[in-house]
Coordinates of C-alpha atoms and ligand atoms in Angstrom, one line a residue:
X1 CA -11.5 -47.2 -36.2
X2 CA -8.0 -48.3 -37.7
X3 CA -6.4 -51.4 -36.7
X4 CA -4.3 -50.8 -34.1
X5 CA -1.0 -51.7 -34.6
X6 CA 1.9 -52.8 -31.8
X7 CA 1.6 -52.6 -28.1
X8 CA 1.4 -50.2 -25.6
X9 CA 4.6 -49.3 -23.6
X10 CA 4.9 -50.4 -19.8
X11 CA 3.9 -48.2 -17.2
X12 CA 7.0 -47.7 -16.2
X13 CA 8.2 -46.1 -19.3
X14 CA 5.8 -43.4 -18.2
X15 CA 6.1 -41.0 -20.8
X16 CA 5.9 -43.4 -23.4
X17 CA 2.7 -44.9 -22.1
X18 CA 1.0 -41.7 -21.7
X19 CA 1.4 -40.6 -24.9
X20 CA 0.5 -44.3 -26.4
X21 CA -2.4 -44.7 -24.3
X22 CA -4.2 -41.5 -25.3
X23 CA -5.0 -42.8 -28.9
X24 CA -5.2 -46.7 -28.3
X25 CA -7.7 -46.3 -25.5
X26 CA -9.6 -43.7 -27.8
X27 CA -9.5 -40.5 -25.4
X28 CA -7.3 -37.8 -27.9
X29 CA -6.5 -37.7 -30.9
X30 CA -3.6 -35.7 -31.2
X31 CA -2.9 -34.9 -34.9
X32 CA -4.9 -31.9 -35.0
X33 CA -2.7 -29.4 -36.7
X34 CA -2.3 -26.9 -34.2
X35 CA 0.0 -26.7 -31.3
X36 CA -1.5 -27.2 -27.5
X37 CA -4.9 -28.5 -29.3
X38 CA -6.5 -31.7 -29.7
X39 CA -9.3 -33.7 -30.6
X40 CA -11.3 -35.3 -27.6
X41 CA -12.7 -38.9 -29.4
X42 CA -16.2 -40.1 -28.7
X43 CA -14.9 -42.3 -26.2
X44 CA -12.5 -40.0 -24.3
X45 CA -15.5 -37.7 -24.2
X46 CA -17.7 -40.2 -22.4
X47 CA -15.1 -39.7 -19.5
X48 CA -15.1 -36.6 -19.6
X49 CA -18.9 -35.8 -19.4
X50 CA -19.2 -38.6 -16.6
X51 CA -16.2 -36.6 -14.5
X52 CA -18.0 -33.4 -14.9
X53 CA -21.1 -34.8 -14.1
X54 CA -19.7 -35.6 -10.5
X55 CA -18.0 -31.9 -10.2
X56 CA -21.6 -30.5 -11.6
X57 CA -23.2 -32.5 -8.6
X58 CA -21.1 -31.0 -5.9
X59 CA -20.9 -27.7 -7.3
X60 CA -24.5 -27.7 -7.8
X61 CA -25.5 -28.0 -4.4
X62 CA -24.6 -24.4 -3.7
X63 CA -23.9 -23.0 -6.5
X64 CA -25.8 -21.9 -9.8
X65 CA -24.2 -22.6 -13.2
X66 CA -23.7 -19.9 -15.8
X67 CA -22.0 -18.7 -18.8
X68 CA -19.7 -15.5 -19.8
X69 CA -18.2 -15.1 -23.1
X70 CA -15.1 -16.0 -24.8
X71 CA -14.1 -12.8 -25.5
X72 CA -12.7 -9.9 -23.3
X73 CA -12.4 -6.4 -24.5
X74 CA -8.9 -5.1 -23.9
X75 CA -9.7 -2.2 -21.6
X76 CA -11.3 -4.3 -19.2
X77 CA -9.0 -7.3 -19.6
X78 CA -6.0 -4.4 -18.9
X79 CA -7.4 -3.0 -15.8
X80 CA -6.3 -5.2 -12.3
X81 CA -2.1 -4.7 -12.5
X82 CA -1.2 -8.4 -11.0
X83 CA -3.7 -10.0 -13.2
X84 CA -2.5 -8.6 -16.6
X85 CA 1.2 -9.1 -15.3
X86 CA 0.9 -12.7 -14.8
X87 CA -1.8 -13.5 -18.1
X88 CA -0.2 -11.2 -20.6
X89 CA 2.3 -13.1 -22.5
X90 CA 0.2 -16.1 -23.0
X91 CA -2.8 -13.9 -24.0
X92 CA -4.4 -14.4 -27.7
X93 CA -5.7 -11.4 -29.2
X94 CA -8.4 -11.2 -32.0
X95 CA -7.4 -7.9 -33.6
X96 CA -9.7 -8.0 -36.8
X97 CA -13.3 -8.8 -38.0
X98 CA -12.6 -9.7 -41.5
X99 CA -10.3 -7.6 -42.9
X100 CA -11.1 -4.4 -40.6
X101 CA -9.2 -3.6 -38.0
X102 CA -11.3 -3.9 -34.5
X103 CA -11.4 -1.1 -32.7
X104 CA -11.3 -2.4 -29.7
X105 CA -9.0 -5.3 -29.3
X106 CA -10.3 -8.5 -27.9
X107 CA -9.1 -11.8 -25.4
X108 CA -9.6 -15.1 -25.6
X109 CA -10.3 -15.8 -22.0
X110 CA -7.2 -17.3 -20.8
X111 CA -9.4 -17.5 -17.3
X112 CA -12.8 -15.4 -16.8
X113 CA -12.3 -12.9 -14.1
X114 CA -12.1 -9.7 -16.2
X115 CA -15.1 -11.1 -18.3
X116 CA -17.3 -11.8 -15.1
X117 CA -16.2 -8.9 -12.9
X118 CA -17.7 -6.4 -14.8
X119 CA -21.3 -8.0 -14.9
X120 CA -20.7 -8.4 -11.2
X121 CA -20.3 -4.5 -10.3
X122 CA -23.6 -4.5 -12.2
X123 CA -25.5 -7.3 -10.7
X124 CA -24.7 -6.9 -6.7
X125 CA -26.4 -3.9 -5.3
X126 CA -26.9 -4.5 -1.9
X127 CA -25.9 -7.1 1.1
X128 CA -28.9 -9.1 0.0
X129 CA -27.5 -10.3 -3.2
X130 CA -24.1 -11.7 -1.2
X131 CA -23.0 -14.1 -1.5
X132 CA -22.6 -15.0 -5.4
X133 CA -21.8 -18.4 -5.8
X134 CA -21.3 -18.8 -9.7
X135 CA -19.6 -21.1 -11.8
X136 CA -19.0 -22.3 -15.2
X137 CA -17.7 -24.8 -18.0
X138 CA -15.7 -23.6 -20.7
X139 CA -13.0 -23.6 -23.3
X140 CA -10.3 -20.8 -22.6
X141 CA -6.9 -19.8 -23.9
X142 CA -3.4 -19.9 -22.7
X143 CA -0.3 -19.0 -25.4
X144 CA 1.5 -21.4 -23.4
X145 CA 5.4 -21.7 -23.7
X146 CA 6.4 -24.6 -21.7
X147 CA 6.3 -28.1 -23.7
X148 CA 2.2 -28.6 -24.2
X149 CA 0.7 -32.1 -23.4
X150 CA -2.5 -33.1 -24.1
X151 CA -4.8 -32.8 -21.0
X152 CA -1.9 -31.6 -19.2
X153 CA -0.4 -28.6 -20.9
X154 CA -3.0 -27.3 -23.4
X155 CA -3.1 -23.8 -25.5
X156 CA -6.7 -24.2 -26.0
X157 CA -7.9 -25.6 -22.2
X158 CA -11.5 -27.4 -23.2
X159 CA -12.8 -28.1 -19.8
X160 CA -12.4 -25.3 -17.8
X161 CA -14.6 -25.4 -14.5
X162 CA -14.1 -22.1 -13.0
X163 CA -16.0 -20.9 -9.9
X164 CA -16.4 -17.3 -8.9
X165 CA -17.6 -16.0 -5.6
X166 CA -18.7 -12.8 -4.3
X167 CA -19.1 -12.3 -0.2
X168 CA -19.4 -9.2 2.0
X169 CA -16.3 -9.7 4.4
X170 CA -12.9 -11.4 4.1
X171 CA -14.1 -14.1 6.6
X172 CA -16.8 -14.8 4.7
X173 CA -14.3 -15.7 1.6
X174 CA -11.8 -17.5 3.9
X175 CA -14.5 -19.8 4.5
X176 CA -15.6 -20.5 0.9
X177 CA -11.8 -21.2 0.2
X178 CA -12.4 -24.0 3.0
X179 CA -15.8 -25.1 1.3
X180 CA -14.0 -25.2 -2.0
X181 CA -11.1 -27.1 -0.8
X182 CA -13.6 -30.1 0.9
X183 CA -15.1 -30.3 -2.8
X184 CA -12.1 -31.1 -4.7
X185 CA -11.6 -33.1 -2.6
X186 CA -14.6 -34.7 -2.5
X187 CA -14.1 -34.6 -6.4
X188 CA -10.8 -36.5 -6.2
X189 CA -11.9 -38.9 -3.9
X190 CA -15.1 -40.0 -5.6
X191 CA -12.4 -40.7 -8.5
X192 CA -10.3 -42.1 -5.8
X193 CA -7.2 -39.9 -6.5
X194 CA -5.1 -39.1 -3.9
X195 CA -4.5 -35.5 -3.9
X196 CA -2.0 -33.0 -1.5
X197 CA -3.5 -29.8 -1.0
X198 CA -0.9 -27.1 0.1
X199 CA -0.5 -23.2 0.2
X200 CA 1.6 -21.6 -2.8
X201 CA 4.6 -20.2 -1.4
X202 CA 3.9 -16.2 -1.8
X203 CA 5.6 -15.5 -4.7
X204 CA 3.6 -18.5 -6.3
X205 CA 0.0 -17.4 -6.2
X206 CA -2.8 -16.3 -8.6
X207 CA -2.2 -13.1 -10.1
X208 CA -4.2 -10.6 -8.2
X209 CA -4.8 -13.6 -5.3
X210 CA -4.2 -13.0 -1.4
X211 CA -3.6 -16.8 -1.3
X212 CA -3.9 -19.8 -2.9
X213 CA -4.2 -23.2 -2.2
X214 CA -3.3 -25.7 -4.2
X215 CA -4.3 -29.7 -5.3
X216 CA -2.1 -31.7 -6.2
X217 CA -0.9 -35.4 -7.3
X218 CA 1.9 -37.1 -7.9
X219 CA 1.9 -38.7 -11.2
X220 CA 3.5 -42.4 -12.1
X221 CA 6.9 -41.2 -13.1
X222 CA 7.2 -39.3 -9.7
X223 CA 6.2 -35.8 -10.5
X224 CA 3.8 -33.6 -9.1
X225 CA 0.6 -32.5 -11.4
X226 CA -1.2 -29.5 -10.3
X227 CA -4.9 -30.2 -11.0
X228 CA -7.5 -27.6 -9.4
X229 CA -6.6 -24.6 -7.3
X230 CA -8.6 -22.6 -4.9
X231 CA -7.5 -18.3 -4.6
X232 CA -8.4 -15.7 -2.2
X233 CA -8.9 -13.2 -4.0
X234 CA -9.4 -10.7 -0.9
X235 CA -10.6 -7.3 -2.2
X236 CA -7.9 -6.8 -5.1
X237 CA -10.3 -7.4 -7.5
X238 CA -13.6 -5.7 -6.2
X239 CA -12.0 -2.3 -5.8
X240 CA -10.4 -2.7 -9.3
X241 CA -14.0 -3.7 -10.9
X242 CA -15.7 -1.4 -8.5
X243 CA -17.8 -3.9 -6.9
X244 CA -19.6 -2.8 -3.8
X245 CA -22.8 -3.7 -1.7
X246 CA -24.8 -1.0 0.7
X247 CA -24.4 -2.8 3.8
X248 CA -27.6 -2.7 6.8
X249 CA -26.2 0.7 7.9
X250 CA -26.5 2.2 4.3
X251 CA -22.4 2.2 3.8
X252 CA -21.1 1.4 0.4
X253 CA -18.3 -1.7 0.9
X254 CA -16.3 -3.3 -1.4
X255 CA -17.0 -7.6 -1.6
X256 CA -14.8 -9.7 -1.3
X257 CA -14.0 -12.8 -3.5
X258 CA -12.8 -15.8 -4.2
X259 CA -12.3 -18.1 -7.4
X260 CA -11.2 -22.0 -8.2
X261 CA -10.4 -24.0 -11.3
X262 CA -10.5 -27.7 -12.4
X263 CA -9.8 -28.7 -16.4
X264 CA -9.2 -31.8 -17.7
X265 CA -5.7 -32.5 -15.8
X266 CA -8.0 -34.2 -13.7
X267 CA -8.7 -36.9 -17.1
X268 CA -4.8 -37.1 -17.1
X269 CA -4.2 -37.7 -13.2
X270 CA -7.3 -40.2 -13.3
X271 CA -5.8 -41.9 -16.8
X272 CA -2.8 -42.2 -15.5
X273 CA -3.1 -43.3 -11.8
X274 CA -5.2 -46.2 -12.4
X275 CA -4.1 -47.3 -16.0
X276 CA -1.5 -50.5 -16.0
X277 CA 0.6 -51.9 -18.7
X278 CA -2.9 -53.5 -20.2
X279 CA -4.6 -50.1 -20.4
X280 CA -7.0 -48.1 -19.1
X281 CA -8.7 -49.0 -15.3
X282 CA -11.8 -46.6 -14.8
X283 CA -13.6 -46.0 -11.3
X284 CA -17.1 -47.7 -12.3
X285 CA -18.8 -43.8 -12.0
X286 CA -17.4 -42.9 -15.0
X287 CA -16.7 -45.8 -16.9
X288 CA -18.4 -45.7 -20.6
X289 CA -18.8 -49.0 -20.8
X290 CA -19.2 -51.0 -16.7
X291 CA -19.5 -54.4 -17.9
X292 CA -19.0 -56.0 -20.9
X293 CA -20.2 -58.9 -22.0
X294 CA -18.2 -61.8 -24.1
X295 CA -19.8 -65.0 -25.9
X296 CA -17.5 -67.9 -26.5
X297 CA -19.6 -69.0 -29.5
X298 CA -19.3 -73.0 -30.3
X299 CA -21.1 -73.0 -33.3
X300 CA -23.2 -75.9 -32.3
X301 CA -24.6 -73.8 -30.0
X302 CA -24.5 -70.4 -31.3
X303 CA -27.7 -69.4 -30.8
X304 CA -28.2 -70.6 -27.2
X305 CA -25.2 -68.7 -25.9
X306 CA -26.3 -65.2 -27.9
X307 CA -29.3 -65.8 -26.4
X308 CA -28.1 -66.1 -22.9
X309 CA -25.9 -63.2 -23.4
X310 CA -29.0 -60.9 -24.7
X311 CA -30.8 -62.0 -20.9
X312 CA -27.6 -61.1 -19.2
X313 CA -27.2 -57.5 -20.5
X314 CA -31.0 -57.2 -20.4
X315 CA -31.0 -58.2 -16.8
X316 CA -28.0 -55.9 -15.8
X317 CA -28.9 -52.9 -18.0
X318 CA -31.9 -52.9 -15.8
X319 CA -30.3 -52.8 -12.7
X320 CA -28.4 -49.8 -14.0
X321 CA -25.4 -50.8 -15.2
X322 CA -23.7 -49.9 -18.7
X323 CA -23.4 -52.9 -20.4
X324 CA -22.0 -53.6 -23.5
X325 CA -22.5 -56.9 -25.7
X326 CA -19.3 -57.6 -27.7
X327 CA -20.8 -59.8 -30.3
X328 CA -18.0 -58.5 -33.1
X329 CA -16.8 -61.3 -35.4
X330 CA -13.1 -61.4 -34.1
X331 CA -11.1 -63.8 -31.4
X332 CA -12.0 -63.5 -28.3
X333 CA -8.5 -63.1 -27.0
X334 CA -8.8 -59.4 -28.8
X335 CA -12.2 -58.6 -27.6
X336 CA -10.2 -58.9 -24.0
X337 CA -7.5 -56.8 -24.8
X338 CA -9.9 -54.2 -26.4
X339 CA -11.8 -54.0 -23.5
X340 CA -8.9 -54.0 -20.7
X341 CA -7.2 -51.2 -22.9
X342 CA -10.7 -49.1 -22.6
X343 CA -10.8 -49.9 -18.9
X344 CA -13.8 -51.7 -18.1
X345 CA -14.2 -52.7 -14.6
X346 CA -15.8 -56.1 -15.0
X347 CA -15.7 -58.6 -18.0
X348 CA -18.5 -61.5 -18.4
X349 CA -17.4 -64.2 -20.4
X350 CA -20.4 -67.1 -20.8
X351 CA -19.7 -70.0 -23.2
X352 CA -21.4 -73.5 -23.8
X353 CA -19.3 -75.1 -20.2
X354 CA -20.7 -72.1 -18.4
X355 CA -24.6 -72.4 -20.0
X356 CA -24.5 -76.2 -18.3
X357 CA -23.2 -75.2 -15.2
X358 CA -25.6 -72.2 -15.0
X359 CA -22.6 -69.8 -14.6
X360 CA -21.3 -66.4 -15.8
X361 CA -17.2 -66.0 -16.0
X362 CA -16.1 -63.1 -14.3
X363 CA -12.9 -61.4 -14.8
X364 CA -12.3 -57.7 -12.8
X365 CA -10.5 -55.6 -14.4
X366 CA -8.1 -55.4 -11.4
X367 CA -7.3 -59.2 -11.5
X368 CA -9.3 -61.9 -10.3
X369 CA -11.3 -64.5 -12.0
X370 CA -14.1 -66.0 -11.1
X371 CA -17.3 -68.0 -12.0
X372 CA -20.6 -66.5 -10.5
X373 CA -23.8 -68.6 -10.0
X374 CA -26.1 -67.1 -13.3
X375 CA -29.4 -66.5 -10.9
X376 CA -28.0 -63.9 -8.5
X377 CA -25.8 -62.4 -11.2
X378 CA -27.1 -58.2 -10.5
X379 CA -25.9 -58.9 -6.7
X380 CA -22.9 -61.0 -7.9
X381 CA -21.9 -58.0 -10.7
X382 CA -22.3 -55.7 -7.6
X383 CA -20.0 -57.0 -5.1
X384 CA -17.5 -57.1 -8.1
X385 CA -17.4 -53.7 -8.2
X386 CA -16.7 -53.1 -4.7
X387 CA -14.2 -55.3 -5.0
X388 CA -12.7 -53.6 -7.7
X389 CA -13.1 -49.9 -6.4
X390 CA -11.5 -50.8 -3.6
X391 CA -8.8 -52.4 -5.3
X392 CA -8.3 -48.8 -7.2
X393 CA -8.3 -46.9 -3.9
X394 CA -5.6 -49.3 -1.9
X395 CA -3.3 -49.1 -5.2
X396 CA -3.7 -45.7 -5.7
X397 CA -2.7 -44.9 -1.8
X398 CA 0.0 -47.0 -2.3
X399 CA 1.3 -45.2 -5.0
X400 CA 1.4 -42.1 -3.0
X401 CA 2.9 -43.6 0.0
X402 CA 5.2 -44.8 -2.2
X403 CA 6.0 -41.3 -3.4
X404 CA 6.4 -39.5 -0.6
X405 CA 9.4 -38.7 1.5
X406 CA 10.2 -37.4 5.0
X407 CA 13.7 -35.5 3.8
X408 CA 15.8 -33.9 6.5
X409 CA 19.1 -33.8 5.2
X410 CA 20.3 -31.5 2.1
X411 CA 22.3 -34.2 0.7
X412 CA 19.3 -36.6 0.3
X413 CA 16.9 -34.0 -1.4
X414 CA 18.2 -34.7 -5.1
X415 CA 17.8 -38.2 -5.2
X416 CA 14.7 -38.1 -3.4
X417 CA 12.7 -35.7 -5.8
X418 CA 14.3 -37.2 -8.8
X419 CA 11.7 -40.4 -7.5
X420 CA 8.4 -38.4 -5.9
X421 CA 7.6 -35.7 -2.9
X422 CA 9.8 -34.7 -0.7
X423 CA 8.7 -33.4 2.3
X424 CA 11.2 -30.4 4.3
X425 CA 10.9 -28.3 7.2
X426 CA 11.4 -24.5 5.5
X427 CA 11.8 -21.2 7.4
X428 CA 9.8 -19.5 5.0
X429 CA 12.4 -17.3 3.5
X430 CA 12.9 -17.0 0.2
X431 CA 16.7 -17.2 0.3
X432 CA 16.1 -20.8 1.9
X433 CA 13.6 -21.6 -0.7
X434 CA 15.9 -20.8 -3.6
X435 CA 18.6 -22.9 -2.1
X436 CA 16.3 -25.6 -1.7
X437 CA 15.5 -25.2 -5.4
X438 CA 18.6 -25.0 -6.6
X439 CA 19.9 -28.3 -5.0
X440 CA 16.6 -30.2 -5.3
X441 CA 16.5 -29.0 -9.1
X442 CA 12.9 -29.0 -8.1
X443 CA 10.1 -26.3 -6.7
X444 CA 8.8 -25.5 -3.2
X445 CA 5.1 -26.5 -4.0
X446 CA 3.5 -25.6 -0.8
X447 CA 3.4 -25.3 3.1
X448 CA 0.6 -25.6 5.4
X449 CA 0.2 -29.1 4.0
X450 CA -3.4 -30.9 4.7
X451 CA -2.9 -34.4 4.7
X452 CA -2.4 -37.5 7.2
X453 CA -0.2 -38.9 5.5
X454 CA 2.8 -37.6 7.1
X455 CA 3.6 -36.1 10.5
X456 CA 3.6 -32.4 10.0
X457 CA 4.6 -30.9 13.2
X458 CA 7.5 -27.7 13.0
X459 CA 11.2 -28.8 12.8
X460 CA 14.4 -27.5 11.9
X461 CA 14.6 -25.6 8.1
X462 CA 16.3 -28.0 6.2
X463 CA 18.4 -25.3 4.9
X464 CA 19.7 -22.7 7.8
X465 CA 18.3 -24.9 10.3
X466 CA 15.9 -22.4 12.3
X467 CA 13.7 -24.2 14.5
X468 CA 9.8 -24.1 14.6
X469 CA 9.8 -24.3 10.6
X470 CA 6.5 -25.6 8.7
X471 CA 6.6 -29.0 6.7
X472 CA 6.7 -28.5 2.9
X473 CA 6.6 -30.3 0.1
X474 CA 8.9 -30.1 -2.9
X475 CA 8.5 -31.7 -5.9
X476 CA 9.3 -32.0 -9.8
X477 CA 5.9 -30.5 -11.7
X478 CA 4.4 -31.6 -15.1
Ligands
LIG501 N1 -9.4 -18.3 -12.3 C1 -8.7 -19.3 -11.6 C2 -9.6 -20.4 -11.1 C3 -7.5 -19.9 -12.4 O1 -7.4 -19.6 -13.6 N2 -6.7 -20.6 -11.8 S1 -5.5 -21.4 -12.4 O2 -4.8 -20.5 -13.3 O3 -4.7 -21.9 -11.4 O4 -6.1 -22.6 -13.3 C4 -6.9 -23.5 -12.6 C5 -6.4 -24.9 -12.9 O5 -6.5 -25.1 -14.3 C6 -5.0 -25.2 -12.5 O6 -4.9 -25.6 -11.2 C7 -4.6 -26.3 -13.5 O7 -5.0 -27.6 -12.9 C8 -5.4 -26.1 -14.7 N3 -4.6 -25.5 -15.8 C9 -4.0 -24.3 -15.8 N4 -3.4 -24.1 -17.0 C10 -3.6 -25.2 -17.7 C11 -3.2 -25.6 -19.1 N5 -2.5 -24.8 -19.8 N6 -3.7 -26.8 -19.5 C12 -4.5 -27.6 -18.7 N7 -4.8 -27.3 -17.5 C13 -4.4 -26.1 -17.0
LIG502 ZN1 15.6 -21.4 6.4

């Protein structure tokens, strides 16, 4: 890799560090010469497959992974009125094989429900194939026109988990939406993100969605990142596709559905709400590297301390850990910051002073330094970690706390959303919401907000004051 010059911004320069971070801590490489698309690096991609490997595992308990094709002939992609309205300006169209004109006109997936559909009027027959609980992983397409980011904004989305789910009442989906909701955020917390989950104000919802509920964070700089939603799709989509079951009594009913995305937003919200002005800080599940080691050679005793070093990452490879040996022919001083950009939970530094004193140097990624007795090192390494995941968690709720307002007065809302969340009591009418907009310079994000961390019992609409209104939050979005 090139030498890597300069250093990265502060944190607090958000923007700046997001952008810097990306290429020093090896995750994208954005020069690719297209617009919206970028390179994931080796390194980036070892994130990535460890933070799908968690959403595989709770997907997988119930569900059964798949895979639909990229492209989507026009007739079918054109059927279901609400859907097309809200994809069609960011569709890409292939239009030609070679130099002959296709007669048929083809998407690139900018989301799979007109691909799966189809298959799914073929495949249920009768209420013995309900429910379908079907998901997959893949690239899809957005002609997106707001300012692209990588992992945030993307024209070409690489990571695209999309669930789609086929039940024989409206109930029945209702309750998925629940089940799909406690995932993500089973997800988020296993990454130890703090998320708000909320319900899209109306006019806000999936295309061709009864409801949809929503996850999201709030990002470093104060604003909000949406990253996975969850859609009722009710029977919108069932009667469009023609997807019906014979129920017990013989009757032909349309299903009902439901369907719910994660893409690699979640790499940006997990970058960016652990990562300080050293770097990267990765939750120990999907860390690359878990523990890397460091010799402080003295030549006199080179070969004693390399040896040492080789038991140590013997000893904790075997006990499951990913260990790396940094035996690289540089300063230690950058071996540190190498490793502290990249995020590695838990640095062992052994040199000839810790050899006689039968000791390992230990430095958590979080802070903290320490020397830890060389025989009991796998428990010692261990109890590290917990200190350091918990150390993630408590900063990461902090953040959030930190981020979140009770507003009840108009004239505070400005300043409020300018620095996080701001949570209102809204009458639900879309007059009110506009208003709130338009002073907040803001969006309404969602009511029907599912968290503990503020009081949400009905008060006054902080715009024409009607009693008995629901909290909401509104926030600035990525
Ligand atoms: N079929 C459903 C699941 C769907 O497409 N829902 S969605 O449009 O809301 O997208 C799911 C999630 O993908 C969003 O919640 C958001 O986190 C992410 N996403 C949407 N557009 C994106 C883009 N252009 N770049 C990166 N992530 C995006
Ligand atoms: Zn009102």
């Amino acid at each position: 890799m090139e030498e890597q010059e300069g250093t990265l911004p502060q944190k607090a320069d958000f923007s700046g560090w997001y952008n810097d971070i990306l290429w020093r801590a090896e995750i994208m490489d954005v020069r690719y010469p297209v617009k919206g698309l970028y390179v994931w690096f080796p390194f980036g991609f070892g994130i990535r497959k460890r933070v799908y490997a968690i959403l595989r595992e709770l997907l997988d308990r119930d569900h059964e992974e798949a895979l639909f094709p990229l492209l989507i002939p026009e007739h079918e992609f054109m059927k279901e009125a609400e859907h097309i309205k809200g994809f069609e300006d960011e569709v890409y169209w292939v239009t030609h094989g070679g130099t002959t004109p296709l007669d048929v006109k083809l998407a690139l997936r900018p989301t799979s429900e007109t691909a799966i559909y189809p298959m799914y009027a073929l495949w249920v027959r009768s209420h013995a194939d309900l429910p379908i609980k079907v998901y997959q992983v893949v690239n899809t397409f957005r002609y997106e026109t707001k300012h692209t980011r990588p992992l945030i904004r993307l024209r070409e989305i690489t990571s695209f988990k999309e669930a789609h789910t086929v039940h024989a009442t409206w109930d029945e989906a209702e309750s998925q939406v629940e089940t799909a909701i406690e995932r993500y955020r089973e997800f988020y917390s296993r990454l130890n993100i703090p998320v708000l989950i909320s319900k899209r104000p109306d006019w806000d919802k999936f295309p061709g969605a009864d409801y949809t509920i929503a996850v999201d964070t709030i990002m470093p700089d104060g604003r909000t990142l949406q990253i996975g939603t969850v859609h009722h799709l009710g029977d919108h989509f069932s009667k469009t596709f023609d997807i019906q079951y014979e129920d017990t009594k013989g009757q032909q009913q349309y299903c009902y559905q439901t369907c719910y995305g994660i893409s690699e937003r979640s790499i940006a919200a997990l970058i960016s709400m652990h990562g300080d002005d050293k770097g990267l800080m990765l939750p120990p599940e999907v860390a690359p590297v878990q523990v890397v080691i460091v010799p402080v050679i003295m030549k006199k005793r080179e070969e004693e301390i390399l040896q040492a070093a080789k038991t140590l990452e013997e000893e904790l490879t075997r006990a499951g850990y990913r260990v790396k040996t940094d035996n690289r022919d540089i300063r230690p001083g950058a071996k540190y910051y190498y490793w502290e950009m990249r995020g590695v939970p838990v640095r062992l530094e052994i040199g000839p002073r810790d050899l006689d004193n039968d000791v390992v140097m230990s430095v958590t990624r979080s802070g903290g330094k320490e020397p830890l007795p060389r025989a009991e090192i796998v428990a010692e390494v261990s109890r590290k970690m917990t200190e350091y995941v918990s150390a993630l968690h408590e900063r990461a709720n902090t953040h959030i706390k930190e981020h979140l307002f009770i507003v009840k007065e108009q004239e505070a809302l400005k300043e409020r959303v300018s620095k996080g969340v701001a949570a209102v009591h809204w009458c639900g009418n879309r007059e009110c919401a506009d208003r709130i907009e338009e002073i907040s310079g803001a969006g309404v994000l969602g009511t029907e907000v599912r968290t503990d961390l503020i009081d949400s019992s009905d008060g006054d609409c902080i715009i024409c004051g009607k009693p008995g209104s629901v909290v909401t939050l509104v926030g600035i979005s990525y």
